[in-house]
Coordinates of C-alpha atoms in Angstrom, one line a residue:
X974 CA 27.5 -61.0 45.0
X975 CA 24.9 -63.5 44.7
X976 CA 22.6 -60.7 46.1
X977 CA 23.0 -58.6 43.5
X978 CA 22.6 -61.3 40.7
X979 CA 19.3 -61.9 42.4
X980 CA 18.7 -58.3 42.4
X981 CA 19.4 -58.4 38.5
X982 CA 17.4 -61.4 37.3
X983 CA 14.3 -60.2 39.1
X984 CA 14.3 -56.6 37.4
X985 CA 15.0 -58.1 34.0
X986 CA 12.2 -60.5 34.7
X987 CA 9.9 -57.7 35.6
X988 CA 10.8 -55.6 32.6
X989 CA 9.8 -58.1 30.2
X990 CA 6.2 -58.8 31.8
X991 CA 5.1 -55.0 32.0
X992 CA 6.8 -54.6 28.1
X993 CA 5.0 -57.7 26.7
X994 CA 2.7 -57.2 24.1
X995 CA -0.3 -58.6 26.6
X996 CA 0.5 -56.0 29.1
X997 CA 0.5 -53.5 26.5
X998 CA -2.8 -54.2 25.2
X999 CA -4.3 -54.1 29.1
X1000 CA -3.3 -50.7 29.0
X1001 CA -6.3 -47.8 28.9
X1002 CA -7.3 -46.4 25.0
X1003 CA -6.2 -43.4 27.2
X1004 CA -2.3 -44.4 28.1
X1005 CA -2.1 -46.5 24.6
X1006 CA -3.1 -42.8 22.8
X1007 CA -0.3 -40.8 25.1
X1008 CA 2.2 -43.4 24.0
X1009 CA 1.2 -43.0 20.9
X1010 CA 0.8 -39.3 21.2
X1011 CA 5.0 -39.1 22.2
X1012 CA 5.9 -41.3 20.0
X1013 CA 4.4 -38.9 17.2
X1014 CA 2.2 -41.1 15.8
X1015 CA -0.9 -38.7 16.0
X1016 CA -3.4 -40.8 13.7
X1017 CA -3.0 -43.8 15.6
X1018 CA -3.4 -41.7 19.0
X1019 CA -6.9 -39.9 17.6
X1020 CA -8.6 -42.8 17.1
X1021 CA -7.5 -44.1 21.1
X1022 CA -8.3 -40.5 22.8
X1023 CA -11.7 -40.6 20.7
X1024 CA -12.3 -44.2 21.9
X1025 CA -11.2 -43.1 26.0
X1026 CA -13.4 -40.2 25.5
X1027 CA -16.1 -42.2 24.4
X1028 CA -15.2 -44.4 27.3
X1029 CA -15.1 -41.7 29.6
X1030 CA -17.1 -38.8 28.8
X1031 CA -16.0 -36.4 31.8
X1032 CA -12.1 -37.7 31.3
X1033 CA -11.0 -33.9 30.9
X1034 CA -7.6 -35.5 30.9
X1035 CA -8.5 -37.2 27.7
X1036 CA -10.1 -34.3 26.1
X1037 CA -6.5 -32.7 26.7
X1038 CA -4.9 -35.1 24.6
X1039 CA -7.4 -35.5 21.8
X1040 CA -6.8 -31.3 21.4
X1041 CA -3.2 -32.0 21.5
X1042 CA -3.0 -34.6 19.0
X1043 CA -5.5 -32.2 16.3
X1044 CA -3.4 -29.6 17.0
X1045 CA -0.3 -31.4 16.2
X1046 CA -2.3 -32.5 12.8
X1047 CA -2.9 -28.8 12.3
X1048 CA -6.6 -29.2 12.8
X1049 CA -7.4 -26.9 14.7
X1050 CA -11.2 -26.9 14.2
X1051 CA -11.4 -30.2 15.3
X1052 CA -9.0 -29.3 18.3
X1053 CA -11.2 -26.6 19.8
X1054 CA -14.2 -28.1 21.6
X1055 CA -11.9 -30.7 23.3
X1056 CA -9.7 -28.1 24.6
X1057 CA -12.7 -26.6 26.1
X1058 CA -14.0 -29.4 27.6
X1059 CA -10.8 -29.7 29.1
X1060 CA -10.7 -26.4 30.3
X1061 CA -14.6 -26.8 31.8
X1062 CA -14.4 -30.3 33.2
X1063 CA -13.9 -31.1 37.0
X1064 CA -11.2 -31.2 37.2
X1065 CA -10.2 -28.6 34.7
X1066 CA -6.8 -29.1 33.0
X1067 CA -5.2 -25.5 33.5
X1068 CA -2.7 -25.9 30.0
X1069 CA -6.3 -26.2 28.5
X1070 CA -6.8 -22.9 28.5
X1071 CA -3.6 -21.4 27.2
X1072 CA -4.7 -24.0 24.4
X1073 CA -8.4 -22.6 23.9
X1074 CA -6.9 -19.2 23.5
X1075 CA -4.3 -20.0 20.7
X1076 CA -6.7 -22.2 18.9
X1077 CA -9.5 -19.3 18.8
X1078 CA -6.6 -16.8 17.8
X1079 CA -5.4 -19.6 15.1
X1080 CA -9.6 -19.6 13.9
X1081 CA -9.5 -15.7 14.3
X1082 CA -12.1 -16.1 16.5
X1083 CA -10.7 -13.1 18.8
X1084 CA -13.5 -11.9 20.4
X1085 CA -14.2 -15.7 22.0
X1086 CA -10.7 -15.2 23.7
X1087 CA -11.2 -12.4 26.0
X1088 CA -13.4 -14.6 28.6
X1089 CA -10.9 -17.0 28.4
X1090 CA -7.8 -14.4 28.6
X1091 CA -9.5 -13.0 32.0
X1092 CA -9.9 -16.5 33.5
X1093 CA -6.2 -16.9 32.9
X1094 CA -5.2 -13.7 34.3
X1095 CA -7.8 -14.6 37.2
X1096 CA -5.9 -18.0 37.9
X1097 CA -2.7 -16.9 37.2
X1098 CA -2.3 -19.6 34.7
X1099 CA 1.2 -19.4 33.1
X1100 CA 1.0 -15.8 33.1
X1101 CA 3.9 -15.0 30.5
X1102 CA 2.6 -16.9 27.5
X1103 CA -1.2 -15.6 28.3
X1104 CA 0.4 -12.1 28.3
X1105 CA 2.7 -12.9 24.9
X1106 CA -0.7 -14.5 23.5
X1107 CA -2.9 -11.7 24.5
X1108 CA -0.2 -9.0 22.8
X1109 CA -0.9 -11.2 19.5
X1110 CA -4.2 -11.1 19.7
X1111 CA -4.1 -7.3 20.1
X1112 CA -1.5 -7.0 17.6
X1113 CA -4.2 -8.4 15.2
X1114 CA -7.1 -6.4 16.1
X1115 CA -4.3 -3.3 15.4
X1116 CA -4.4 -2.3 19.2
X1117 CA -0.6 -1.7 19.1
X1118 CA -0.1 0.2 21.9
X1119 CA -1.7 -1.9 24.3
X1120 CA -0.3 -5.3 22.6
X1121 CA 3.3 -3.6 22.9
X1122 CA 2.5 -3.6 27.2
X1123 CA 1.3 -6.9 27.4
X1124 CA 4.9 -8.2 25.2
X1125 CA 6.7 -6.8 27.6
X1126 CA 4.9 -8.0 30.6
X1127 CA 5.5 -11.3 29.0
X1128 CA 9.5 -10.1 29.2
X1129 CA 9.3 -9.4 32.7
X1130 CA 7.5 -12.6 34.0
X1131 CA 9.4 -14.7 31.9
X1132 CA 13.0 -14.4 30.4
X1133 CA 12.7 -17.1 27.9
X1134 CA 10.0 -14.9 26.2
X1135 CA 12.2 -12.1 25.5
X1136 CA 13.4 -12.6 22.1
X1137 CA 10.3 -13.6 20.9
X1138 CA 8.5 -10.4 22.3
X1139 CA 10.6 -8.0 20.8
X1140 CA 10.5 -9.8 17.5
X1141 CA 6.7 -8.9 17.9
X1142 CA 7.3 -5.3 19.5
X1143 CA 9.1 -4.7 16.6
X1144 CA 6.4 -5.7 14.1
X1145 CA 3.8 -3.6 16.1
X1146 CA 5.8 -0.3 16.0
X1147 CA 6.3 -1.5 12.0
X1148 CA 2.8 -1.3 11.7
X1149 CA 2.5 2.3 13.6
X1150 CA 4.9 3.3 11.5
X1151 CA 7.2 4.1 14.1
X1152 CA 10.5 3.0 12.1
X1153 CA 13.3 3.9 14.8
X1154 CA 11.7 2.3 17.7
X1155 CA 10.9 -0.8 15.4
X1156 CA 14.1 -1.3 14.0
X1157 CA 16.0 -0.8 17.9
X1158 CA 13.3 -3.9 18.7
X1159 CA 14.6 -6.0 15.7
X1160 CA 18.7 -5.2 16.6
X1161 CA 17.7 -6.5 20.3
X1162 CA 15.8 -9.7 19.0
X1163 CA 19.0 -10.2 16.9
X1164 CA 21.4 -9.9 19.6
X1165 CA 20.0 -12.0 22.1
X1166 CA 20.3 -15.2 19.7
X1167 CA 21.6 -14.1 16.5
X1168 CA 21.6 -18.7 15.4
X1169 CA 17.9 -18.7 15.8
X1170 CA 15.1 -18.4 13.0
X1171 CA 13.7 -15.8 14.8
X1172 CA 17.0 -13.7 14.1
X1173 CA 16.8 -14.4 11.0
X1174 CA 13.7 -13.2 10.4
X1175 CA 14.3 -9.8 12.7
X1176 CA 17.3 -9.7 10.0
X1177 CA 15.0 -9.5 7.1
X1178 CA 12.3 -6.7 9.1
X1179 CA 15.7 -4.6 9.7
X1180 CA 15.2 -4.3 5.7
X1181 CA 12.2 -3.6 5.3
X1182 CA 12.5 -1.1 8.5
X1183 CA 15.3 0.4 6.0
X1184 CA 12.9 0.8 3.1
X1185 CA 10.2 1.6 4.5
X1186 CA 11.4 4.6 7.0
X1187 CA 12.6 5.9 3.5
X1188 CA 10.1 5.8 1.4
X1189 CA 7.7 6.7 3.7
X1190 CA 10.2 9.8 5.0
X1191 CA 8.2 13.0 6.3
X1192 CA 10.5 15.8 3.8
X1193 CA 10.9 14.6 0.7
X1194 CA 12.8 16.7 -1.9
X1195 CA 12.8 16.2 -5.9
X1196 CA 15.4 17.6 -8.6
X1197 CA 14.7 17.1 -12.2
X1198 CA 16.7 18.7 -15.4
X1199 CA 15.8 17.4 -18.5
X1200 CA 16.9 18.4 -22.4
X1201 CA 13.7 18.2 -24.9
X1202 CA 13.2 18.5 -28.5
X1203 CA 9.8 19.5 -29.4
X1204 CA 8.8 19.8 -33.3
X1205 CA 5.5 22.3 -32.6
X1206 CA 5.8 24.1 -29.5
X1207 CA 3.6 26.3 -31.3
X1208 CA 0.6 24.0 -31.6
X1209 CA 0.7 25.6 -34.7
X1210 CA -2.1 24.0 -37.3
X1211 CA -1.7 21.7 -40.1
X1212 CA -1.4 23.3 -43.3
X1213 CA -5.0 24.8 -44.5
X1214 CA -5.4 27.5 -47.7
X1215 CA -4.9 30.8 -46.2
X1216 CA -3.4 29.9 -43.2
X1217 CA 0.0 32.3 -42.6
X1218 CA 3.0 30.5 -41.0
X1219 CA 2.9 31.5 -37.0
X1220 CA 7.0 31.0 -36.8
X1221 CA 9.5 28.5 -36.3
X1222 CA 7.9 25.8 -33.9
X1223 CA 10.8 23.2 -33.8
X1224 CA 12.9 24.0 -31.0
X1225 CA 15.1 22.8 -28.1
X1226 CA 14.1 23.5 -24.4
X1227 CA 14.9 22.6 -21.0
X1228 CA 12.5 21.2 -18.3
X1229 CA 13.4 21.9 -14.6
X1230 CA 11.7 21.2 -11.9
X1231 CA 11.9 21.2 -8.0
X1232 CA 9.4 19.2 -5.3
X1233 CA 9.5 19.4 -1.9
X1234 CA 6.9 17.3 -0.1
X1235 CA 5.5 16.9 3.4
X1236 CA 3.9 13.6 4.9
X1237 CA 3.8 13.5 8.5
X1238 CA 3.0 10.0 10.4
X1239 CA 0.0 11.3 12.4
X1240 CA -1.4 9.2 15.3
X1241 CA -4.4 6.9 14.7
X1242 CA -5.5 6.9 11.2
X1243 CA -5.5 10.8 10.0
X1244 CA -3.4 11.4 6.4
X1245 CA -2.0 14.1 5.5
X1246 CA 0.5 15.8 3.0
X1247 CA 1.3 18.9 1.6
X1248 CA 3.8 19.8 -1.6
X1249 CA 5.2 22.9 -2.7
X1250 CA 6.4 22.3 -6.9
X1251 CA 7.7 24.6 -8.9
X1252 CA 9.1 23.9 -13.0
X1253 CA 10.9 26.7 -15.3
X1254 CA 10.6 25.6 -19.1
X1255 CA 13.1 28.0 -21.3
X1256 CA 12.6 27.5 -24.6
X1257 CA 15.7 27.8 -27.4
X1258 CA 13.3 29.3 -30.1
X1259 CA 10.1 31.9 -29.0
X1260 CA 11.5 32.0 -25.9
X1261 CA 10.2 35.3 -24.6
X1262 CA 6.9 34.7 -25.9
X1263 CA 6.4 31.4 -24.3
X1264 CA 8.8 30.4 -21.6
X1265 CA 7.1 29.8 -18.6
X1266 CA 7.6 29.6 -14.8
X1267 CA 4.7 27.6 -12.3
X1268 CA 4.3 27.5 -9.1
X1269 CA 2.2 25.1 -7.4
X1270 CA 1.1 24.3 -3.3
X1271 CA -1.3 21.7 -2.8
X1272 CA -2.2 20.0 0.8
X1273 CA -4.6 16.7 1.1
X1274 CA -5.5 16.0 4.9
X1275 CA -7.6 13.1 5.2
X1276 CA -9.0 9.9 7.4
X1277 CA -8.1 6.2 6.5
X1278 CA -11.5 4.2 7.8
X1279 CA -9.5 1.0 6.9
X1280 CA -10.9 -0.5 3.7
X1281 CA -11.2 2.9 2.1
X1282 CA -10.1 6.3 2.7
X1283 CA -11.2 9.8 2.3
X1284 CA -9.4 13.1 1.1
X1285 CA -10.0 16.7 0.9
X1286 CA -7.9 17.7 -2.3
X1287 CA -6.8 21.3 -2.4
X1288 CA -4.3 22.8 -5.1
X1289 CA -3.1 26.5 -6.6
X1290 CA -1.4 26.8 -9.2
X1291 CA 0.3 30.1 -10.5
X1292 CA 1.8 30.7 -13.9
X1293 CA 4.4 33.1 -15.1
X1294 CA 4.6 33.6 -18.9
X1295 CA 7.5 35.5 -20.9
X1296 CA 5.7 38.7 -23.1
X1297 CA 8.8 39.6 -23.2
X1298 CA 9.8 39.6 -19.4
X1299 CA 8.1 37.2 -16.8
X1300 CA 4.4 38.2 -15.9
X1301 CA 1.5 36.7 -14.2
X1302 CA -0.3 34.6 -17.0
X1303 CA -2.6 32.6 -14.9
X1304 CA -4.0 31.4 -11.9
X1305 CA -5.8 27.9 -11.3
X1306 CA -7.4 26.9 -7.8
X1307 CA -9.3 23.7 -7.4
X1308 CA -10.8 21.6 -4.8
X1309 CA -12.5 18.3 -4.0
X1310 CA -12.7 15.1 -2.2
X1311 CA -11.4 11.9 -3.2
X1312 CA -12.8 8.6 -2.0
X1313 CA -10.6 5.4 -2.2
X1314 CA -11.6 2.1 -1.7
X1315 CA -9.1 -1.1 -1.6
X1316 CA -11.4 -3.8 -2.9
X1317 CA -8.9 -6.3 -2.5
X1318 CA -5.2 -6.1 -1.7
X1319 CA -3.6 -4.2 -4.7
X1320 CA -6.5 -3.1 -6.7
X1321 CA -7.9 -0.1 -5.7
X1322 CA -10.6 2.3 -6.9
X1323 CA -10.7 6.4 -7.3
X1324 CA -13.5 7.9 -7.0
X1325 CA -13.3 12.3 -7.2
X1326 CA -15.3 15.5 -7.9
X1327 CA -14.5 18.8 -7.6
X1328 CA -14.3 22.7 -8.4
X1329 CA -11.5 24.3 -10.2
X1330 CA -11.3 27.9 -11.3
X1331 CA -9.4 29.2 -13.8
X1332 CA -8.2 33.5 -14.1
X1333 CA -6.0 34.5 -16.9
X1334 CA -4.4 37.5 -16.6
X1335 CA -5.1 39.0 -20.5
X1336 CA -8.6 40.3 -20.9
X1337 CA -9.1 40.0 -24.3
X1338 CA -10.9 42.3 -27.1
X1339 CA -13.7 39.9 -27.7
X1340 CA -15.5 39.3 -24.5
X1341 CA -16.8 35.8 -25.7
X1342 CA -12.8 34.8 -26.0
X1343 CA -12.6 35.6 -22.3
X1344 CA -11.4 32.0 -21.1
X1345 CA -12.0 33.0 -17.0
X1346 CA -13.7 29.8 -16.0
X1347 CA -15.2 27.9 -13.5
X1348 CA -15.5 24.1 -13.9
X1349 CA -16.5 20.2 -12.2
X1350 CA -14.0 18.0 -12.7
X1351 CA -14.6 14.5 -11.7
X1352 CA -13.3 10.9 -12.4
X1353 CA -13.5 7.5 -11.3
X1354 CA -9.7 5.6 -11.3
X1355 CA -9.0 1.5 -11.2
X1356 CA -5.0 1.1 -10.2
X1357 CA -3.4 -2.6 -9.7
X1358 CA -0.3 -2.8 -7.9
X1359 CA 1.3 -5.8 -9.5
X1360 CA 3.4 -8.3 -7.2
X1361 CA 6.7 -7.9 -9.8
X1362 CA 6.2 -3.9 -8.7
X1363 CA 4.4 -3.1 -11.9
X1364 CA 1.1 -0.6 -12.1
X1365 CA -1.8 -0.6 -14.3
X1366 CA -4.3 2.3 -14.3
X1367 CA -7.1 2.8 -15.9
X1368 CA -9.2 6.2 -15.5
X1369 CA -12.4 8.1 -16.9
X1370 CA -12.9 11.9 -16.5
X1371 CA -16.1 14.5 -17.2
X1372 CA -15.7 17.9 -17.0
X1373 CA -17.7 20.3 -17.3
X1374 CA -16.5 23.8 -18.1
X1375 CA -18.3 27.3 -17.7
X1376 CA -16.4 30.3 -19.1
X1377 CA -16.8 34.0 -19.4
X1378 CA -16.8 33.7 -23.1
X1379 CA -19.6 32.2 -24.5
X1380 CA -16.9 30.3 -27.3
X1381 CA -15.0 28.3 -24.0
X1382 CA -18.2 26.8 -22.7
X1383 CA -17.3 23.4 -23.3
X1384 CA -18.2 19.8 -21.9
X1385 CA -14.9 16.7 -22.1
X1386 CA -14.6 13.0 -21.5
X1387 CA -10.8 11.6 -21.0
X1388 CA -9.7 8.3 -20.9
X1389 CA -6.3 7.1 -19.6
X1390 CA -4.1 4.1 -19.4
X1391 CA -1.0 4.7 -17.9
X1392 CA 1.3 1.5 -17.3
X1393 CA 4.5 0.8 -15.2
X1394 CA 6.4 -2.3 -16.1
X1395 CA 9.9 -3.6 -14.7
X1396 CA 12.1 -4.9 -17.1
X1397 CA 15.1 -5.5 -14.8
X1398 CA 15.9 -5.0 -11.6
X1399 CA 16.3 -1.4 -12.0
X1400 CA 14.9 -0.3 -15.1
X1401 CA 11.6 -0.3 -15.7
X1402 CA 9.1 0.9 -19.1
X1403 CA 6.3 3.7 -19.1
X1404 CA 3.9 4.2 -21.2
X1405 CA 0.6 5.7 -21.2
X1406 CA -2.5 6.6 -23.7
X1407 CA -4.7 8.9 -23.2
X1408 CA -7.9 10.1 -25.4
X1409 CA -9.7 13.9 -24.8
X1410 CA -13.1 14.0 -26.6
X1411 CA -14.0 18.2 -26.2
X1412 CA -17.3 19.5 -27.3
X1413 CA -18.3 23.3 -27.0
X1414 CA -21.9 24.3 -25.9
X1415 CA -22.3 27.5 -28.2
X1416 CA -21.7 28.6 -31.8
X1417 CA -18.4 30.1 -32.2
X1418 CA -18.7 34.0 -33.1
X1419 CA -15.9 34.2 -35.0
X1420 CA -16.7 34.9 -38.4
X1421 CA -14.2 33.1 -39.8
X1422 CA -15.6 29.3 -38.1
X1423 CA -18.7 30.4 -39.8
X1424 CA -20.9 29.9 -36.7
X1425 CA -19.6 26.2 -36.4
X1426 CA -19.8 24.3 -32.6
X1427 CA -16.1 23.3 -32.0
X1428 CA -15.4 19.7 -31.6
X1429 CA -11.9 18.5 -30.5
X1430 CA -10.3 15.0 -30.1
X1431 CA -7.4 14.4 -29.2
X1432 CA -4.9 11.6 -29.0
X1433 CA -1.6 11.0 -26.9
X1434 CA 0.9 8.4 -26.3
X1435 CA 3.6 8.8 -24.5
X1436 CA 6.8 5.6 -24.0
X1437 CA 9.4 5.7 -22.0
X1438 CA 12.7 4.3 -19.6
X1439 CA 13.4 5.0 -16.2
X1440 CA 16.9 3.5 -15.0
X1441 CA 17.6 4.0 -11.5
X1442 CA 21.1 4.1 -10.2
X1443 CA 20.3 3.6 -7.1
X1444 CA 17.3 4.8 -4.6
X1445 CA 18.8 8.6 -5.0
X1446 CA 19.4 8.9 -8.9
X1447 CA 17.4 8.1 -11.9
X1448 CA 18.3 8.5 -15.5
X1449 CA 15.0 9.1 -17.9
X1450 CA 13.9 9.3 -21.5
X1451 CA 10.8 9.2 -23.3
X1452 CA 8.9 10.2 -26.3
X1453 CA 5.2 11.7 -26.5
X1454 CA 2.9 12.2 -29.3
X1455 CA 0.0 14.1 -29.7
X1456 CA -2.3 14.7 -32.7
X1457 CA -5.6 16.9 -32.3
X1458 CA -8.0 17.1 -34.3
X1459 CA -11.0 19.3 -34.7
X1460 CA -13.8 20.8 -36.6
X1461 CA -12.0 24.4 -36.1
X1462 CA -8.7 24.1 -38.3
X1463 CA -6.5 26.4 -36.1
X1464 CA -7.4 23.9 -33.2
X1465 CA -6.1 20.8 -35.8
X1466 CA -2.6 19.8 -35.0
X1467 CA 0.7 17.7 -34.4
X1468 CA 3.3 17.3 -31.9
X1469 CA 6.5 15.4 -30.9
X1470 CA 8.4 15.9 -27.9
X1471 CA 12.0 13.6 -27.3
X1472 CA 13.1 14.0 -23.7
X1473 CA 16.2 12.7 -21.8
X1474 CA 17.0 13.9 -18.4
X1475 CA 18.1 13.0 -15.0
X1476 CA 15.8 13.0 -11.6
X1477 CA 17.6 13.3 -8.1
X1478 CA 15.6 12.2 -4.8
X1479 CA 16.4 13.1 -1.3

């Protein structure tokens, strides 16, 4: 017993010498800074590694801790060159270079990591978080393929790393675009620990996996049936002495329409899609004089270079026209590449110029009313994706229009401002303004214009709701309303369409 007591008193006597304040201040900058460093106060342990370093230039030991303790202050400029000097100094701390690499990965410094990636590899220096760190680094430089490999060799040296890598798996095949594969590597990160953060946030990607795989679907398909009152289908001119009354324009019609698009994913960064349209627009009044059927194909294959992209634009468009039964009215072909540049996230600029032909079926009496053309289109397009999932859009066209007949030759700028805004959740406003200014290059040889070079202008607005359902319907109405004028007064005009319909998406 009295052992024991001995035993006692002489521990409790030796505890308080090495925890009195005098011991404690014998100890090195070096240990006071780890203490320090553990006991989280990371200010106070700075200034001691700083002072041990100073001390003790070649300490790589030190120059660990001083890296630790900037790291832990989110510094991780600061933190860099003392993790390297740990890494470099005899001898070299090994966890200093698992450091270096996520500090230059932190700086986005990724080319400086591939030395230090390889020494790792070299001496096998905790293998599975070099190969998780290297897949992030890969990741980011939007290798995806080979960043998916090195997550799961990180897996299959490590357990512990698995949830974490297919969190990450699943974000690369997000980014390829490869929505099945991506959302299987989200379930499994889920399942594994479904309390974690990390669940939670593989919970949140399985959403956006949802929205994304469809709105970026390959087939699309479109319905629209809409009812429309229009008071001058006609474009029949204001009033003017002499003029005889061309017929009832005020009339009911019906607007229906059918899309079917195709957007492949294609490997690397090729674009691509193709759409066949077609619309049938029967008309209550005039109806076999001017109902119409069109028929459009269009493809658009392209290459995304990363900041901007480039498009080859290709459509053909054929028109059937009532006289009385259906006939081939026209045909319009055009063609053209379209640059697009991002110049920051969510503003992006249009740049196009192209060819378009024009063939109406008719031939008319007077040659120089022969409206067979060939024309350059171009125009140069601003769009801002808002964050609230509003669009702005601002565009400028020329044209520049050669026809058969010498009174079609004409020459056009168009402005445009179209606008989406979300009012609620699901309902959101359109509207859009757009202004034509048309001149014509030659004297018109129609006595009756009295040798006068037509001039057009014309102005349309156009206001409107979309209410969506949900992601498959949509309920529309809007109203447009166009008045032209010009120097010609057959060409001088007004016109109001209402519209209310409903649009189907599959």
């Amino acid at each position: 017993m009295k052992r024991h007591i001995f035993l006692f008193l002489t521990f409790f006597s030796l505890s308080l010498i090495f925890t009195s304040p005098c011991l404690a201040q014998d100890l090195s900058p070096l240990q006071q800074g780890i203490n320090n460093y553990r006991d989280g106060n990371y200010e106070e342990a700075i200034e001691l590694f700083n002072k041990a370093r100073q001390d003790d230039p070649s300490s790589s030991m030190a120059a660990f801790y001083l890296g630790l303790a900037y790291k832990q202050t989110n510094d991780f400029q600061s933190a860099l060159p003392h993790f390297e000097a740990a890494a470099t100094l005899k001898p070299a701390v090994k966890e200093a270079v698992v450091e270096l690499i996520e500090m230059l990965y932190r700086l986005n410094r990724l080319p400086e990591t591939e030395k230090w990636i390889k020494l790792a590899e070299t001496e096998n220096i905790y293998p599975a978080k070099v190969a998780f760190l290297k897949g992030t680094i890969l990741s980011k430089e939007g290798k995806h393929t080979e960043a998916i490999s090195s997550f799961e060799r990180s897996k299959e040296l490590d357990k512990s790393f698995t949830q974490a890598a297919d969190f990450q798996i699943g974000l690369a095949y997000l980014v390829s675009r490869k929505y099945a594969e991506a959302k299987k590597r989200f379930e499994a990160a889920v399942t594994q620990d479904p309390l974690t953060d990390l669940a939670s946030f593989a919970r949140r990607y399985q959403d956006i996996v949802e929205e994304r795989s469809y709105l970026e679907r390959p087939l699309r398909v479109t319905l629209g049936a809409s009812v429309q009152y229009d008071t001058n289908m006609l474009t029949e001119p204001n009033p003017y002495p002499g003029l005889a009354d061309s017929g009832e324009e005020k009339s009911f019609a019906m607007l229906n329409s059918f899309r079917l698009d195709y957007v492949p994913i294609l490997p690397d960064s090729w674009l691509f899609n193709a759409s066949y349209a077609t619309s049938w627009n029967p008309h209550e009044r005039n109806s076999r004089t001017h109902d119409m059927l069109a028929n459009t194909l269009s493809a658009s294959p392209g290459y995304n270079f990363g900041s901007f992209a480039v498009n080859l634009l290709g459509n053909y468009t054929h028109i059937l026209r009532r006289n009385p039964s259906y006939k081939q009215y026209s045909e319009i072909s055009s063609v053209g590449p379209l640059f697009r540049y991002v110049i920051t996230p969510g503003h992006i600029l249009d740049l196009y110029g192209g060819y378009i032909k024009t063939h109406y079926n008719d031939e008319p009496s007077d040659p120089n009313e022969d409206q067979n053309s060939e024309q350059f289109d171009s125009y140069i397009g601003y769009t801002w994706l808002r964050a609230n999932g509003g669009i702005l859009n601002l565009k400028y066209s020329y044209s520049d229009e050669d026809a058969v007949g010498s009174n079609w030759d004409n020459y056009g700028h168009k402005f445009t401002v179209n606008t989406i805004y979300p009012l609620l959740d699901n309902l959101r406003l359109q509207a859009s303004a757009e202004t034509l200014i048309k001149n014509y290059k030659n004297e018109s040889t129609i006595s009756a214009f009295n040798k006068a070079k037509r001039k057009d202008r014309m102005y349309t607005g156009s206001l409107g709701l979309v209410w969506s359902l949900n992601r498959y319907v949509s309920l529309m109405a809007s109203y447009t309303a166009t008045r032209a004028y010009s120097n010609i007064f057959i060409y001088d005009y007004d016109r109001n369409i209402f519209s209310t319909g409903i649009e189907l998406r599959y």
